[in-house]
């Protein structure tokens, strides 16, 4: 998938904060949620539910898609974000602070007297910058109005012959307001192809589930009948969001129905109407942040399994993995020289790219990877990891790294079980998105996990964190039900699984068991930590359903 580019070729020049690497974006989204939650807990009030259902939507827009200059927020050629469902304010503020609108620390003033960060955002004006922060275009709070405001801006931009886009975020409960439907008729009448609305379809409004309070389904058909272009996606999958946010409609306004989960990221808040507008206790914050840091990704390795590595079989395995909720696809490229086996090369990856939007996690087990790097970038890999042992020297890695960065690909470095990380990597940690700590000697799927790698992980991961590495650690080789939790405990958050998934007849069960194992492991460690923080009783009270779900003893 191509992450760079956009509807405007000059976008990069205007947007100094553009992040176009998959893993970097994931990392920023975690920071967004952490900041929002910190603000809400500190304030003792606020809306975590909507901040978290719309986190990916707001994050993708500001971190990658929109053209804007936060230092010159009234630039007429900027893209606009109209946050019509303005109660997602904590997430919105967190997003803005991450693109440099105001210092991150200020989020702790949320909803306090004299703060610029009130419960609902206020439009920024240079003259009154003690009331608001740069980037806010619209004072929200009363639902149902933002779409009409967006239409006004779109019409004005057309008169001014501006090519920019207005993005309008709508809540699903908000579409109970009649004004939304008046506005939607007007947008279609004026053929506003510079308007992209995003419906945060989390199915919960202030007092309960939307379909009980005021059903809005069939929502897709409603917007289609109002003559809008309509697409429906998973609003937490950035690989689905980004292409749709970038794709300008042709001759009518467009709405993206983003299916989301209210409170997504914190289990007891997820899909729970009680957490529409409620703050967690400040005492719980360290545990909640730990939960956010526990987010993990499963990356099935499609060379595994009895069906072999013919193109059809690879496609089939990708389809299966996607159906059962894989987060990305791990592609083991082997050249028969660096490792005693050969698999496939970029031409095959290019063909596989057509069949899925899932991020491609390419692991190059080849000599001199810099000679063929362009092929893998061009094939649409999102992450490209090379081996420290395969780079002849630091300069070769440097060349690879800068090429990946300039092409919007997440760079990775892999080391074999007996290889230590090269010293030169420590000065390059800012430009590295993932480190693979191999737990088998590379070459084949289905090998046994080498247990000596665990102490290595436990030694290397804290050291790299201390040295400022913010990226991901990926465990690769022999990861199964008996080894995955230990790697998670050591700090790995991406798990390559070959044989454990495709060597099993019930793939669905394997995915479910994997998630259950990791989720219950995390849940247990939160419970243990609540004990050491002396808040166990209180923690269990709020978390009872989840704890029971994992059969843990309270
Ligand atoms: C080993 C590869 C791994 C492997 C994973 O050289 O890098 O990705 O295929 O498969 P399992 O999980 O079976 O070890
Ligand atoms: Zn691999």
Coordinates of C-alpha atoms and ligand atoms in Angstrom, one line a residue:
X1 CA 0.0 0.0 0.0
X2 CA 1.3 3.5 -0.8
X3 CA 1.1 5.8 2.2
X4 CA 2.7 8.8 0.7
X5 CA 1.1 11.2 -1.7
X6 CA -2.3 12.6 -1.4
X7 CA -4.8 14.7 -3.3
X8 CA -2.2 17.5 -3.6
X9 CA 1.3 16.8 -4.8
X10 CA 2.7 19.7 -2.7
X11 CA 1.2 18.4 0.5
X12 CA 4.5 17.6 2.1
X13 CA 5.7 21.2 1.8
X14 CA 2.7 22.5 3.7
X15 CA 2.4 19.9 6.3
X16 CA 5.5 19.6 8.4
X17 CA 4.0 16.9 10.6
X18 CA 3.1 14.4 7.9
X19 CA 3.7 10.8 9.0
X20 CA 3.4 8.4 6.2
X21 CA 4.8 5.2 7.7
X22 CA 2.4 2.6 9.0
X23 CA 4.1 1.7 12.3
X24 CA 5.0 5.4 13.1
X25 CA 1.3 6.2 12.6
X26 CA 0.3 3.4 15.0
X27 CA 2.8 4.6 17.5
X28 CA 1.4 8.2 17.3
X29 CA -2.2 6.9 17.7
X30 CA -1.2 5.2 20.9
X31 CA 0.2 8.5 22.1
X32 CA -3.0 10.3 21.1
X33 CA -5.1 8.0 23.3
X34 CA -2.7 8.2 26.2
X35 CA -2.8 12.0 26.1
X36 CA -6.6 12.2 25.8
X37 CA -7.0 9.8 28.7
X38 CA -4.5 11.7 30.8
X39 CA -6.5 14.9 30.2
X40 CA -9.8 13.3 31.1
X41 CA -8.5 11.6 34.2
X42 CA -6.9 14.9 35.4
X43 CA -10.1 16.9 34.7
X44 CA -12.3 14.3 36.3
X45 CA -14.8 14.7 33.4
X46 CA -14.9 14.4 29.7
X47 CA -15.7 12.0 26.9
X48 CA -13.4 9.0 26.5
X49 CA -15.9 7.0 24.4
X50 CA -16.0 9.3 21.4
X51 CA -12.4 10.3 21.7
X52 CA -11.4 6.7 21.3
X53 CA -13.9 5.7 18.6
X54 CA -12.7 8.6 16.4
X55 CA -9.0 8.4 17.4
X56 CA -7.9 6.8 14.1
X57 CA -10.1 9.1 12.0
X58 CA -8.7 12.3 13.6
X59 CA -5.1 10.9 13.8
X60 CA -5.0 9.9 10.2
X61 CA -6.4 13.2 9.1
X62 CA -3.9 15.3 11.0
X63 CA -0.9 13.1 11.0
X64 CA -1.0 12.2 7.4
X65 CA -3.8 13.4 5.1
X66 CA -4.6 17.0 5.7
X67 CA -2.7 19.9 4.2
X68 CA -2.2 22.6 6.9
X69 CA 0.4 24.6 8.6
X70 CA -0.2 24.8 12.3
X71 CA 2.0 28.0 12.5
X72 CA -0.2 29.7 9.9
X73 CA -3.6 28.1 10.7
X74 CA -5.6 30.5 8.5
X75 CA -3.8 29.8 5.3
X76 CA -6.6 29.8 2.7
X77 CA -5.4 26.8 0.9
X78 CA -5.5 24.5 4.0
X79 CA -7.7 21.5 4.3
X80 CA -10.4 22.0 7.0
X81 CA -11.5 19.7 9.8
X82 CA -14.9 20.5 11.2
X83 CA -15.5 18.5 14.3
X84 CA -19.2 18.5 14.3
X85 CA -19.4 15.8 17.1
X86 CA -17.4 18.2 19.2
X87 CA -17.6 16.1 22.4
X88 CA -14.7 14.1 21.0
X89 CA -12.7 17.1 22.2
X90 CA -10.1 15.4 24.4
X91 CA -9.0 13.2 21.5
X92 CA -9.1 16.2 19.2
X93 CA -7.0 18.3 21.5
X94 CA -4.5 15.4 21.9
X95 CA -4.3 15.2 18.1
X96 CA -3.7 18.9 17.8
X97 CA -1.0 18.9 20.5
X98 CA 0.8 16.1 18.6
X99 CA 1.0 18.3 15.5
X100 CA 2.4 21.2 17.5
X101 CA -0.7 23.3 18.2
X102 CA 0.2 23.6 21.9
X103 CA 2.5 21.9 24.4
X104 CA 1.5 18.4 25.3
X105 CA 1.6 19.2 29.0
X106 CA -1.3 21.6 28.5
X107 CA -3.7 18.7 28.1
X108 CA -3.7 18.5 31.9
X109 CA -5.6 21.8 32.0
X110 CA -8.6 20.2 30.2
X111 CA -11.9 21.6 31.4
X112 CA -10.2 23.7 34.1
X113 CA -11.1 27.3 34.7
X114 CA -9.2 29.6 32.4
X115 CA -7.9 26.7 30.3
X116 CA -8.0 27.0 26.5
X117 CA -9.1 23.4 26.4
X118 CA -12.8 23.5 27.4
X119 CA -15.2 20.6 27.3
X120 CA -16.2 21.5 23.8
X121 CA -13.7 23.2 21.4
X122 CA -13.8 26.9 20.5
X123 CA -12.8 28.3 17.1
X124 CA -9.3 29.7 17.2
X125 CA -8.7 33.3 16.6
X126 CA -5.3 35.0 16.8
X127 CA -6.8 38.0 18.6
X128 CA -8.2 35.8 21.4
X129 CA -5.7 33.0 21.6
X130 CA -6.2 32.6 25.3
X131 CA -9.6 31.1 24.5
X132 CA -8.5 28.5 22.0
X133 CA -5.6 26.7 20.3
X134 CA -4.4 26.9 16.7
X135 CA -6.1 24.6 14.3
X136 CA -9.7 24.6 15.7
X137 CA -12.0 25.8 12.9
X138 CA -15.3 25.4 14.6
X139 CA -17.0 26.0 18.0
X140 CA -19.0 22.8 18.6
X141 CA -21.2 21.4 21.3
X142 CA -24.7 21.8 19.9
X143 CA -25.0 18.7 17.7
X144 CA -26.1 18.7 14.1
X145 CA -24.6 22.0 12.9
X146 CA -21.1 21.2 11.7
X147 CA -22.3 19.7 8.3
X148 CA -24.1 23.0 7.5
X149 CA -20.9 25.0 8.4
X150 CA -18.8 22.6 6.2
X151 CA -21.1 23.3 3.3
X152 CA -20.7 27.0 3.7
X153 CA -16.9 26.6 3.7
X154 CA -17.0 24.3 0.6
X155 CA -19.1 26.8 -1.3
X156 CA -16.7 29.6 -0.4
X157 CA -13.7 27.6 -1.4
X158 CA -15.2 26.8 -4.7
X159 CA -15.8 30.5 -5.3
X160 CA -12.2 31.1 -4.4
X161 CA -11.1 28.4 -6.8
X162 CA -9.4 26.5 -3.9
X163 CA -8.6 22.9 -4.4
X164 CA -8.8 22.0 -0.7
X165 CA -11.0 19.5 1.1
X166 CA -13.4 20.0 4.0
X167 CA -13.5 17.0 6.3
X168 CA -16.5 16.9 8.6
X169 CA -16.7 14.4 11.5
X170 CA -20.3 13.4 12.4
X171 CA -21.5 11.3 15.3
X172 CA -24.1 8.7 14.6
X173 CA -26.3 9.9 17.5
X174 CA -25.9 13.4 16.0
X175 CA -27.6 12.4 12.8
X176 CA -30.9 12.3 14.8
X177 CA -30.8 16.1 14.2
X178 CA -33.0 17.1 11.3
X179 CA -30.6 19.8 10.2
X180 CA -28.1 17.0 9.2
X181 CA -30.6 15.9 6.5
X182 CA -31.3 19.4 5.3
X183 CA -27.6 19.9 5.0
X184 CA -27.1 16.6 3.2
X185 CA -29.7 17.6 0.6
X186 CA -28.0 20.9 0.1
X187 CA -24.5 19.3 -0.3
X188 CA -25.9 17.0 -3.0
X189 CA -27.7 19.9 -4.8
X190 CA -24.4 21.9 -5.0
X191 CA -22.4 18.8 -6.0
X192 CA -19.9 19.5 -3.3
X193 CA -17.0 17.2 -4.4
X194 CA -14.8 19.1 -2.0
X195 CA -16.6 17.7 1.0
X196 CA -15.8 14.4 2.8
X197 CA -17.9 13.6 5.8
X198 CA -16.9 10.8 8.1
X199 CA -19.6 9.2 10.2
X200 CA -18.2 7.8 13.4
X201 CA -20.6 4.8 13.5
X202 CA -19.9 3.6 17.0
X203 CA -23.6 2.7 17.5
X204 CA -23.8 4.4 20.9
X205 CA -25.2 7.9 21.8
X206 CA -25.4 9.7 25.0
X207 CA -28.2 7.7 26.6
X208 CA -27.7 4.3 25.0
X209 CA -27.5 2.3 21.8
X210 CA -28.5 4.3 18.7
X211 CA -30.7 1.6 17.3
X212 CA -32.8 1.7 20.5
X213 CA -33.0 5.4 20.9
X214 CA -33.5 6.5 17.3
X215 CA -32.6 3.9 14.7
X216 CA -30.5 5.2 11.9
X217 CA -30.1 2.0 9.9
X218 CA -30.1 1.4 7.0
X219 CA -27.6 4.2 7.2
X220 CA -25.8 3.5 4.0
X221 CA -29.0 3.5 2.0
X222 CA -30.1 6.7 3.6
X223 CA -27.0 8.6 2.4
X224 CA -27.1 7.0 -1.0
X225 CA -30.7 8.1 -1.4
X226 CA -29.6 11.6 -0.6
X227 CA -27.3 11.3 -3.6
X228 CA -24.0 11.1 -1.8
X229 CA -21.1 8.8 -2.6
X230 CA -21.0 6.3 0.2
X231 CA -18.2 3.9 1.3
X232 CA -18.2 1.8 4.4
X233 CA -15.0 0.8 6.2
X234 CA -13.6 -0.3 9.6
X235 CA -12.8 3.1 11.2
X236 CA -10.0 1.6 13.4
X237 CA -8.0 0.2 10.4
X238 CA -5.8 2.9 9.1
X239 CA -5.0 1.0 6.0
X240 CA -8.8 1.2 5.2
X241 CA -9.2 4.8 6.3
X242 CA -6.3 6.4 4.5
X243 CA -7.1 5.5 0.9
X244 CA -10.7 6.7 1.4
X245 CA -9.7 9.9 3.1
X246 CA -7.4 10.6 0.2
X247 CA -9.8 9.7 -2.6
X248 CA -11.6 12.8 -3.6
X249 CA -15.2 12.3 -4.8
X250 CA -15.9 13.0 -8.4
X251 CA -19.0 15.0 -8.8
X252 CA -20.9 14.7 -5.5
X253 CA -20.1 14.9 -1.7
X254 CA -18.8 11.7 -0.1
X255 CA -19.4 10.1 3.2
X256 CA -17.3 7.5 4.8
X257 CA -19.2 5.3 7.2
X258 CA -16.5 4.4 9.6
X259 CA -17.6 1.4 11.7
X260 CA -16.0 1.9 15.1
X261 CA -16.2 0.8 18.7
X262 CA -16.9 3.5 21.3
X263 CA -14.1 3.6 23.9
X264 CA -11.9 1.4 21.7
X265 CA -8.6 0.7 23.3
X266 CA -9.8 0.3 26.9
X267 CA -11.7 -2.9 27.4
X268 CA -14.2 -1.9 30.1
X269 CA -15.0 1.3 28.2
X270 CA -15.4 -0.4 24.8
X271 CA -18.9 -0.6 23.5
X272 CA -20.3 0.5 26.8
X273 CA -22.8 3.4 26.9
X274 CA -21.8 4.2 30.4
X275 CA -18.5 5.5 29.2
X276 CA -19.9 8.1 26.8
X277 CA -19.0 10.9 29.1
X278 CA -17.4 9.6 32.2
X279 CA -13.9 10.0 33.5
X280 CA -11.7 7.2 34.9
X281 CA -10.2 7.8 38.4
X282 CA -6.8 9.4 38.3
X283 CA -5.6 6.4 40.4
X284 CA -6.4 4.1 37.5
X285 CA -4.5 6.0 34.9
X286 CA -1.2 4.1 35.2
X287 CA -3.1 0.9 34.6
X288 CA -5.0 2.3 31.7
X289 CA -1.9 3.6 30.0
X290 CA -0.3 0.2 30.5
X291 CA -3.3 -1.3 28.8
X292 CA -2.9 1.0 25.8
X293 CA 0.8 0.1 25.7
X294 CA -0.3 -3.6 25.6
X295 CA -1.8 -3.2 22.1
X296 CA -0.3 -5.9 19.9
X297 CA -0.5 -7.1 16.3
X298 CA -0.5 -10.6 14.8
X299 CA 1.4 -10.9 11.6
X300 CA 0.9 -14.4 10.1
X301 CA 3.7 -15.8 8.0
X302 CA 2.3 -17.1 4.8
X303 CA 5.3 -19.4 3.9
X304 CA 4.0 -21.8 6.6
X305 CA 1.5 -24.6 6.2
X306 CA 1.3 -27.7 4.1
X307 CA -0.1 -26.0 1.0
X308 CA 3.3 -24.5 0.0
X309 CA 4.2 -21.2 -1.5
X310 CA 2.6 -21.2 -4.9
X311 CA 0.9 -17.9 -5.7
X312 CA -2.6 -19.3 -5.3
X313 CA -1.8 -20.8 -2.0
X314 CA -0.2 -17.6 -0.7
X315 CA -3.3 -15.6 -1.8
X316 CA -5.5 -18.2 -0.1
X317 CA -3.6 -17.8 3.1
X318 CA -3.9 -14.0 3.0
X319 CA -7.6 -14.3 2.5
X320 CA -7.9 -16.7 5.4
X321 CA -5.7 -14.5 7.7
X322 CA -7.7 -11.4 6.8
X323 CA -11.0 -13.1 7.5
X324 CA -9.9 -14.1 11.0
X325 CA -8.6 -10.7 12.0
X326 CA -4.8 -10.7 11.1
X327 CA -3.3 -7.2 11.6
X328 CA -0.8 -7.5 8.9
X329 CA 0.8 -10.1 6.6
X330 CA 4.4 -11.3 7.2
X331 CA 6.3 -12.0 4.0
X332 CA 9.5 -14.0 4.4
X333 CA 11.7 -13.3 1.4
X334 CA 14.6 -15.9 1.2
X335 CA 17.3 -16.0 -1.4
X336 CA 18.9 -19.4 -0.9
X337 CA 22.2 -17.6 0.0
X338 CA 21.7 -15.6 3.1
X339 CA 19.6 -18.5 4.3
X340 CA 19.5 -22.1 3.1
X341 CA 16.1 -21.8 1.5
X342 CA 14.4 -19.7 -1.1
X343 CA 10.8 -18.5 -1.2
X344 CA 9.5 -15.6 -3.3
X345 CA 10.6 -12.1 -4.4
X346 CA 9.1 -8.7 -5.1
X347 CA 7.3 -9.7 -8.3
X348 CA 5.2 -12.2 -6.3
X349 CA 4.6 -9.6 -3.6
X350 CA 3.4 -7.1 -6.2
X351 CA 0.7 -9.6 -7.3
X352 CA -0.3 -10.4 -3.7
X353 CA -0.7 -6.6 -3.1
X354 CA -3.7 -6.5 -5.4
X355 CA -5.8 -8.8 -3.2
X356 CA -5.7 -7.0 0.2
X357 CA -5.3 -3.7 2.0
X358 CA -3.6 -5.4 5.0
X359 CA -0.2 -3.9 5.7
X360 CA 2.7 -6.0 4.2
X361 CA 5.4 -6.8 6.7
X362 CA 8.4 -7.8 4.5
X363 CA 11.2 -9.6 6.1
X364 CA 14.2 -9.7 3.7
X365 CA 16.5 -12.7 4.4
X366 CA 18.7 -11.8 1.4
X367 CA 22.3 -10.7 0.9
X368 CA 22.9 -7.0 -0.1
X369 CA 19.3 -6.0 0.2
X370 CA 20.0 -2.4 -1.0
X371 CA 20.5 -3.7 -4.6
X372 CA 16.9 -4.8 -4.8
X373 CA 15.2 -2.5 -2.4
X374 CA 13.3 -0.5 -5.0
X375 CA 11.5 -3.6 -6.1
X376 CA 10.1 -4.2 -2.6
X377 CA 9.1 -0.5 -2.2
X378 CA 7.4 -0.5 -5.5
X379 CA 5.6 -3.8 -4.7
X380 CA 3.8 -1.9 -1.9
X381 CA 5.4 -3.2 1.2
X382 CA 4.5 -1.1 4.3
X383 CA 7.3 -2.4 6.5
X384 CA 10.7 -3.6 5.2
X385 CA 13.1 -5.3 7.6
X386 CA 16.6 -6.1 6.6
X387 CA 19.1 -8.2 8.6
X388 CA 22.0 -6.6 10.4
X389 CA 24.1 -9.7 9.2
X390 CA 23.2 -9.0 5.6
X391 CA 24.3 -5.4 5.5
X392 CA 28.0 -5.3 4.7
X393 CA 28.5 -2.1 6.8
X394 CA 26.8 0.8 8.5
X395 CA 26.8 2.8 5.3
X396 CA 24.8 0.2 3.5
X397 CA 22.2 0.2 6.3
X398 CA 22.1 4.0 6.2
X399 CA 21.4 4.0 2.5
X400 CA 18.6 1.5 2.9
X401 CA 17.2 3.4 5.9
X402 CA 17.0 6.8 4.2
X403 CA 15.4 5.3 1.0
X404 CA 12.7 3.6 3.1
X405 CA 12.0 6.8 5.1
X406 CA 11.7 8.9 2.0
X407 CA 9.3 6.4 0.4
X408 CA 7.0 6.3 3.4
X409 CA 8.0 2.7 4.4
X410 CA 8.5 1.7 8.0
X411 CA 12.2 0.6 8.3
X412 CA 13.1 -2.5 10.4
X413 CA 16.2 -4.2 11.5
X414 CA 16.4 -8.0 12.2
X415 CA 19.1 -9.9 14.2
X416 CA 19.6 -13.6 14.4
X417 CA 19.4 -15.3 17.8
X418 CA 23.1 -15.3 18.3
X419 CA 23.7 -11.8 16.9
X420 CA 23.8 -8.7 19.1
X421 CA 22.4 -5.4 17.9
X422 CA 25.2 -3.5 16.1
X423 CA 26.5 -0.5 18.1
X424 CA 25.8 1.9 15.2
X425 CA 22.1 1.3 15.5
X426 CA 21.9 3.3 18.8
X427 CA 22.5 6.6 17.0
X428 CA 19.7 5.7 14.5
X429 CA 16.9 4.7 16.8
X430 CA 14.7 7.7 15.8
X431 CA 14.6 6.4 12.2
X432 CA 13.8 2.8 13.0
X433 CA 10.2 1.6 13.4
X434 CA 10.7 -2.0 14.3
X435 CA 13.4 -4.4 15.5
X436 CA 12.9 -8.2 14.9
X437 CA 14.6 -10.3 17.5
X438 CA 14.7 -13.7 15.7
X439 CA 13.8 -16.6 17.9
X440 CA 14.9 -19.3 15.4
X441 CA 17.8 -19.3 12.9
X442 CA 16.1 -18.0 9.8
X443 CA 15.4 -20.2 6.9
X444 CA 12.3 -22.2 7.6
X445 CA 8.9 -22.0 9.2
X446 CA 7.9 -24.6 11.8
X447 CA 11.2 -24.6 13.8
X448 CA 11.4 -24.7 17.6
X449 CA 11.7 -21.5 19.6
X450 CA 15.2 -21.0 20.9
X451 CA 14.7 -20.3 24.6
X452 CA 18.0 -18.3 25.0
X453 CA 16.3 -15.5 23.1
X454 CA 14.0 -14.7 26.0
X455 CA 16.8 -13.5 28.3
X456 CA 18.2 -11.6 25.3
X457 CA 14.8 -9.9 24.8
X458 CA 14.6 -9.0 28.5
X459 CA 18.0 -7.5 28.3
X460 CA 17.9 -5.7 25.0
X461 CA 14.3 -4.3 25.1
X462 CA 14.6 -2.2 28.3
X463 CA 18.0 -1.0 27.2
X464 CA 16.6 0.3 23.9
X465 CA 13.7 1.9 25.6
X466 CA 16.2 3.7 27.9
X467 CA 18.0 4.9 24.9
X468 CA 14.8 6.4 23.5
X469 CA 13.6 3.8 21.0
X470 CA 9.8 4.3 20.6
X471 CA 9.1 1.7 17.9
X472 CA 8.0 -1.9 18.0
X473 CA 9.7 -5.2 18.9
X474 CA 8.7 -8.1 16.8
X475 CA 9.0 -11.7 17.8
X476 CA 9.6 -14.1 14.9
X477 CA 10.2 -17.8 14.9
X478 CA 8.5 -20.6 16.8
X479 CA 5.9 -18.3 18.3
X480 CA 3.0 -20.4 19.5
X481 CA 0.7 -20.8 22.6
X482 CA 3.6 -21.9 24.7
X483 CA 6.0 -19.0 23.9
X484 CA 3.9 -16.0 22.9
X485 CA 3.0 -14.7 26.4
X486 CA 6.6 -14.7 27.5
X487 CA 7.6 -12.7 24.5
X488 CA 4.8 -10.3 25.2
X489 CA 6.0 -10.0 28.8
X490 CA 9.5 -9.2 27.5
X491 CA 8.0 -6.3 25.5
X492 CA 7.3 -7.6 22.0
X493 CA 4.1 -6.3 20.5
X494 CA 4.2 -7.8 16.9
X495 CA 4.0 -11.5 16.7
X496 CA 4.9 -13.4 13.6
X497 CA 3.1 -16.7 13.5
X498 CA 3.6 -19.3 10.8
X499 CA 3.2 -22.9 11.8
X500 CA 1.1 -22.0 14.8
X501 CA -1.6 -20.6 12.5
X502 CA -1.3 -22.3 9.1
X503 CA -0.1 -25.6 10.5
X504 CA -3.4 -26.0 12.3
X505 CA -6.7 -27.2 10.9
X506 CA -8.9 -24.7 12.7
X507 CA -7.3 -21.3 11.9
X508 CA -10.2 -19.4 13.4
X509 CA -9.7 -21.1 16.7
X510 CA -6.0 -20.4 16.6
X511 CA -6.6 -16.7 16.1
X512 CA -9.2 -16.6 18.9
X513 CA -6.9 -18.6 21.3
X514 CA -4.0 -16.3 20.5
X515 CA -5.9 -13.2 21.3
X516 CA -7.5 -14.8 24.4
X517 CA -4.1 -15.8 25.7
X518 CA -2.5 -12.3 25.2
X519 CA -5.6 -10.5 26.5
X520 CA -5.9 -12.6 29.6
X521 CA -2.2 -12.3 30.2
X522 CA -2.4 -8.5 30.1
X523 CA -5.5 -8.6 32.2
X524 CA -3.8 -10.6 34.9
X525 CA -0.8 -8.3 34.9
X526 CA -3.1 -5.3 35.3
X527 CA -4.8 -7.0 38.2
X528 CA -1.4 -7.8 39.8
X529 CA -0.4 -4.2 39.4
X530 CA -3.6 -2.9 40.9
X531 CA -2.6 -4.9 44.0
X532 CA 0.8 -3.3 44.2
X533 CA -0.8 0.2 43.7
X534 CA -3.3 -0.6 46.5
X535 CA -6.3 0.0 44.4
X536 CA -7.3 -3.6 43.7
X537 CA -10.8 -3.5 45.1
X538 CA -11.6 -0.4 43.2
X539 CA -10.1 -1.6 40.0
X540 CA -12.0 -4.9 40.2
X541 CA -15.2 -3.0 40.7
X542 CA -14.9 -1.1 37.4
X543 CA -13.4 -4.0 35.6
X544 CA -15.4 -7.0 36.8
X545 CA -17.0 -8.0 33.5
X546 CA -13.6 -8.2 31.8
X547 CA -11.9 -10.0 34.6
X548 CA -14.8 -12.6 34.5
X549 CA -14.5 -12.9 30.8
X550 CA -10.9 -14.2 31.2
X551 CA -11.8 -16.4 34.1
X552 CA -9.4 -14.7 36.4
X553 CA -9.8 -14.8 40.1
X554 CA -10.7 -11.5 41.6
Ligands
LIG1 C1 12.0 -17.9 9.7 C2 11.0 -16.8 9.3 C3 9.7 -16.8 10.1 C4 9.0 -18.1 10.1 C5 7.8 -18.0 11.0 O1 13.1 -17.8 8.9 O2 11.5 -15.5 9.3 O3 8.9 -15.7 9.8 O4 8.5 -18.4 8.8 O5 7.2 -19.3 11.1 P1 7.0 -20.1 12.4 O6 6.1 -19.3 13.3 O7 6.4 -21.4 12.0 O8 8.3 -20.2 13.1
LIG2 ZN1 10.1 -13.7 9.2

